[in-house]
Each structure stands twice: as structure tokens, then as C-alpha cells.
Amino acid sequence: MEDKIKDILQQMTLEEKAALCTGATPWKTTAIERLGVPAIIMSDGPHGVRRVADPDTLMSESLPATCFPTASALAASWNVEVPRRLGEALGEECLALGVDIILGPGNNMKRTPLCGRNFEYFSEDPFLGGEMAAALIDGVQSKGIGTSLKHYAANNQEYQRFRIDAQVDERALREIYLAGFEKAVKQAKPWTVMCAYNRVNGAFASEHKPLLVDILKAAWGYEGFVVSDWGAVHDRVAALAGGLDLEMPGPRPARVQSVIDAVHDGSLDEAILDAAVERLLRVIFKAAETPKDREDFDVAGHHALAREIAAETIVLLKNKDNLLPLRGIAKLAVIGRSAREAYIQGGGSSHINPTRVDVPLDELQKLAGDIELHYAEGYRMEAGFDQTLIDEAVVLAQEADLALLYVALPGYKESEGYDRPDLDLTEQQVALIKAVAAVQPKSVVILNNGSAVAMADWIDGVGAVLEAWMMGQAGGGAIADVLFGKVNPSGKLAETFPVRLQDTPAYLNFPGENGVVRYGEGLFIGYRFYDMRDLTVQFPFGFGLSYTTFAFSNLKLSAISLTDKEVFRVSVDVTNTGKVSGQEVVQVYVHDQASRLVRPPKELKGFAKVALEPGETKTATIDLDARAFAYYNPVYGQWVVESGAFDILVGRSSADILAQETVHMESTQVLPCVLDRESTVGEWLEDPRGAAVLQPLMQQMQAQMTAGMDTETGGIGMEIMSFLKDMPLLSILELFGVPLPLPAAQFVDGLVAQLHQEH
Ligand code: BGC
């Protein structure tokens, strides 16, 4: 293959090479027939195949495909087999629908629940997001179909997404916003990565050499091609130089010409164009190896899979007095428009034309046996307030043994393309829930939405709450399965549900102004923020109830001390102590007891889902490598593992740690010496090499400063060492005129040079 690619590249004219790097149509690459280079077709995902009937036009009807639950639901499964199986099904549908590359998964972090597109993203945590994305990519690619991991990077809002400049500090970028991409790229090798629309620290993501070339391609060893988000390219030549291989959509003859001109006038090195062409050819020929000639896909089988997956993603948030699963009921009030009109997905490029849609009310009826069901609309999906709908629902709820309230956040409050104005359900929905709960304490709220909603207003009044996300075309059946206990809920939140918007991490820095959004909260998004601030949340990250109970015991670490070269194993026994079978998620967080840089109180570094029959015990094992202990230090430009004590916290949510042990890390890393002329005394002393040089000088400095003074206080009422340690060495030497063989600046430069030479 490599020889073939080199050979074709050599035969290609400049015009052909430039043309290959821009789409021929909105969804197709450019074919070069004389050299046998076929066109490939890309189609949106990520939770279904949106294969437009005519790939030569940007917008057209799409062919029927299975609409699976969206990413925020998938992540709530905390089970990598879920995205993997979904990926396999997507791959099979691509084989039948003639799609070479599916544009997904999306793995942007949920910086704020207000991002309108959160439903297409997995989590507020890069480890969980990365695992989910990698598994989905693996699933699709196992069928010979490519993926496009998107939107790289820092596309965390819809507001002004085509131009906003996300200003993120280097550490937050590496540890939060890039880490999930890094994991997915390294673990699953997506065939393509899609750049984001926005700017990152000043430069458009589509022409961001540090992001696309230095980090993605060079540091992470990414071998696929980088495709632009549709319309994200501003300057084709700058984008090529910045690492963007394919511009979409096409055709864009002027862009192609600009590349040709730039090579002619020497402003673009042809080698850069050649490298992009090679990356493209590699993927195109790989895609061509898999014929897309399936007549059809297993429509019924995929619908059943969509139901199974949806059921595994539903999170039971509240279940007062074990109100669920439903039993001993003769008359059920089913309230809410979304019981009739299933809310299965969000608006925008991921919008699938489903093969069929389960109506939640009908699915309920199928499992209800002798139970009488009575329906009231309760609210409309469009804006407006209608008290009569509420009154009707109240009457129904009063007469029933229990009320089910199906509440879906309407599309005008949550979609690709615009952000949410608030975290609330609509005014009508809140009033409805309160009115129904006032007459019927046995009320169960079933939510459909893509990201956290505020519940403080109404949750105390209701008996139970199920979070059913944007649940895909078979979600109506999945809800019925969970309500009737055919499936024991095992979903856990992949994002924190805050009490109120004002508590959320980005509240003071969202959505930005004058074209800039500053990520002022740095590393602290999601539970990292709520933990650090010790804030009360509605439901913490990792939380979810079950119809059974579990006990954790026998936490074991494979070692109590280790080095950063070793993989380390955490194991814990989980027992189902209840009466029905169920699944529990073991979550492993790491807490660094002491660190040179500020660190979140705990970070998720591993998880495992365990299925257990009543009374059964299984051992869950989770391996942690050096990265689980590391943080990114921008001063060294690398991930750093410090020696010291780390707590291994094992729990069933970020706020419910059931067992913990401490491990001692002995780091073997030798960090470069970064002391310079402006380094403080504290920094000199922290570096053993600096400390060795500085110690003799310290005595001299102290003596000079305190000559003739009260040495306890330095004569100025201060603790001298505390005062000195935050001052640059040079400033002290100059300020106090410490006698030196050379002028102070030269002297310090000499010490620095000596240390840098030695190390
Ligand atoms: C979206 C991408 C999508 C592309 C093609 C863009 O507007 O941001 O996620 O893949 O359109 O539809």
C-alpha cells in the first residue's frame, strides 16, 4: 500500500494534489480517475447514519437509518461495550447505505450544561469521554468503515462557534480539553479527526499548527487525516500549513487555485501538500478495501439493539419508598406530550431519519397487562403556557393510583447551533409537575433531554425521577422496560446535575464577549469544580440508583508502593445484596495528597461495570498506569508524575466513596532544570540541583540582611525565610547588596548556565 501511495503521489500533478485536498461535493472527496483514486463519501453521525439521499447537495432528505441514543446517554451506561456495539451497528448501516466515513463521535467536554450541543458529547470528564469515544470508534472501524473524531478542539459552546476564540490555559487544555481526544486517538486510531470551527488561543482550529501538527500528528502519532468541520476553513493555504489535510464541503475551485498559486509563488512548500495527499490517499484506499454493497441492514435487530442500549443508559435519580418498579397498580395516569411524541434526538447535523419510532405510551400499554392507562397531554412542545392542559392532567392524576409524567425539554431550548438560555424545563412543564405532584405524591417524572436540567423547584414533591436522555428511536420501549422492572436501571450520570445555574463552573465566563470566551475556571469543570468548592449539587457525577443494593468489600491494591514505570492493579469485591439482578459501576478516583501545582481533589482514572445476580459477588479489577497519577506541567512541557502519597478512592459515585487506600509513588522521572534569572528562592530550593548551589549562598544572604538586627524578625516584623522564598534570587542579591565576585545579574546567569549544562 505504501509503495502504491508513493507511486500515485509521484504521478499526480500539482492541480490534482490541490484538488484532492478539497471536497468535490458537499459529502464526497475528489476522485482522480486516471490514477484510480476513487471518491469516498462521508456522512454525519454520531448516533446514527445521516446519509443524505444526494451526496452532491448539502441538504437533502436522508435515507432511513437507526437512530440510537445520543452520546450523553451512551456515556451514562458507563459500559464501553455499549458504544462498541453501537459502533458495530453503525458500521453495518454504513455498509448498506454507501458511507465510507461516519462523522463522529463528538468528544468535546461539557464545560457548561448550557452548551446546546451537549447531547452529542459524552461527559464532563476526559477519561470517561475518551473511553466512550475509543470504544465507539473501535466498533465502527471493526467493520472497515472510518470515523471522524470531532470537534478538535475546545468547541464547548454553540454561541458564535464559527468565530469565538476559546482562551484556555495550556494545562487545562492538556488535562481536560485534549485528554479525551488523546485517549481516543491513541487507543482507537480514528481514520480522520475533524477540526473545530472556533479559534483556540487566537488561531482558528482549522489552521492551528500546535494543535494539528505538533500535538495531534507529532506527539500523539496520529496517522489519519484531519478534515475541516463543514465550512471551518478561512484560509486554505494557512490551513494546509497548519495541518488541515481535507477541506469540506466542496466544491471550492477558488480554494484549490489558491493552493496551486501558493506552491508556485513559494509561499507553500509542496512537501506540505504532498504530506496531506499521502494521508488522504492512505485513508481513501483503506476505505476502498471495504465494498459498500450490502443490500440492507438488520432494521429489526438494530431497533432491538437501540432499545437495549437505551435501557442501559437510563439513570434512576430518585426512587422514594421504592415507588419503582411499578407494581400493585390498577389505574395509571400517563401525562405529557412526549409520551405520545417520543423525543428521541436533538436538532442539527446529527438528526437521523429513523427507521421507526416507538411511542412511549404504546410501549407502556404493551407491558401494562390489566392496568388501565389514561393519557393527558400536559404541555405542548412549542413555547407558550396553557393552564387547561395542566388542569386536565391534575384531574387524571387525582383519579389514578400513580402518575407518570413524560417531560421532554423542547428543541427550541436545546439544539446544535444555539446554546440553552437556562437549565430549566419550560415554565409550563414545571407548573405541570408541581400541580400533579401536589395531588398525587406517587408521581414519576421521566425526563428526555441532552444535558443537566435544574430540578430544585420540583424534585422534592415527586416520588421518582428517571433520566432517559435523548433516547433514540426505541427509547419508548426502554422506558417501559425500566418502569416495569424488566430492566433494572444501571445508568450513572456522566455529568454533574447542579442545583442552579449560578453554581456551574463557567458561570462567570460564559458565553464570552467581543469574540472571546475565557476559560477562567481552568481545570475545574464538572465534579472537579464542585468538589474543590465543596458545593452541594442536585446529583453528583457518577450517581445512579438501582432496584437492588450493592456492597463493596475487600479493596486491594497490587502494591503499596510503586514507580511510574509500573502498572498497578486495584481490585474490589462487589456483592449484590438485594433481591433482583442488577449492574453496578465501580469508579476509581485518584487523589494526590501533595503536589507542586494545584490539583482537583479527585479525578476519575478507571471504572468497571459488574453484572450480578442476587447474592452474587464478583471481583472488579481496574489497572492504573503512570498517567493516572500525572498532571501536565506547562513549564516542563510534559506530563509529570511526582513522588509522594496518592489516595485511591473507590466508590459508586464521585460523592460516594466506599473504600480507600494510600499508595506511595516513587517517580523515576528526571525533569529538566528550568531555573532562570527570574526564578524565586523557593523555586531554587525545590529543585535539588538548585538547592545544592543555593544553600551556601543562603547563609551569606541571611547574614547580610540581618546584620545588626533582631534576627527573629529581620527587624521589620517579618519571618525572613517566608519573605525571601517568593522573591527572585537576583532581586534579593541586588536589593541587599550581597557581596559577590561578579555583578549580581551575571552571577545568577552563571549559576543558571552551570546548572543547565550539568543537567
Ligand atoms: C457540524 C459537524 C458536522 C458537519 C457536517 C457541522 O456543522 O458541526 O458536527 O459533522 O456540520 O454536517
GROMACS .gro file of C-alpha atoms and ligand atoms in nm, residues 27 43-46 50 58 103-104 117 120-121 150-151 155 158 161-162 194 197 228-231 348-350 416, ligand 1:
model
   40
   27TRP     CA    1  -2.005   1.496   0.107
   43SER     CA    2  -2.195   1.119   0.627
   44ASP     CA    3  -2.296   1.254   0.961
   45GLY     CA    4  -2.329   1.057   1.273
   46PRO     CA    5  -2.263   1.022   1.551
   50ARG     CA    6  -2.738   1.052   0.823
   58LEU     CA    7  -2.551   1.988   0.113
  103LEU     CA    8  -1.865   1.187   1.109
  104GLY     CA    9  -1.839   1.111   1.477
  117ARG     CA   10  -2.493   2.056   2.169
  120GLU     CA   11  -2.382   1.497   2.117
  121TYR     CA   12  -2.098   1.486   2.369
  150LYS     CA   13  -1.470   1.573   1.643
  151HIS     CA   14  -1.460   1.872   1.708
  155ASN     CA   15  -1.561   2.362   2.085
  158GLU     CA   16  -2.255   2.691   2.015
  161ARG     CA   17  -1.900   2.883   1.730
  162PHE     CA   18  -1.773   2.985   1.385
  194MET     CA   19  -1.242   1.683   1.241
  197TYR     CA   20  -1.490   2.588   1.387
  228SER     CA   21  -1.233   2.056   0.848
  229ASP     CA   22  -1.568   2.096   1.010
  230TRP     CA   23  -1.806   2.193   0.731
  231GLY     CA   24  -1.710   2.550   0.650
  348GLY     CA   25  -2.883   1.976   1.374
  349SER     CA   26  -2.637   1.779   1.167
  350SER     CA   27  -2.688   1.461   1.370
  416GLU     CA   28  -2.689   2.227   1.776
  760BGC     C1   29  -2.115   2.012   1.243
  760BGC     C2   30  -2.041   1.879   1.231
  760BGC     C3   31  -2.097   1.800   1.118
  760BGC     C4   32  -2.085   1.883   0.990
  760BGC     C5   33  -2.141   1.814   0.868
  760BGC     C6   34  -2.117   2.085   1.112
  760BGC     O1   35  -2.199   2.198   1.119
  760BGC     O2   36  -2.054   2.091   1.341
  760BGC     O3   37  -2.051   1.807   1.350
  760BGC     O4   38  -2.031   1.678   1.106
  760BGC     O5   39  -2.157   2.003   1.007
  760BGC     O6   40  -2.279   1.809   0.875
   0.00000   0.00000   0.00000
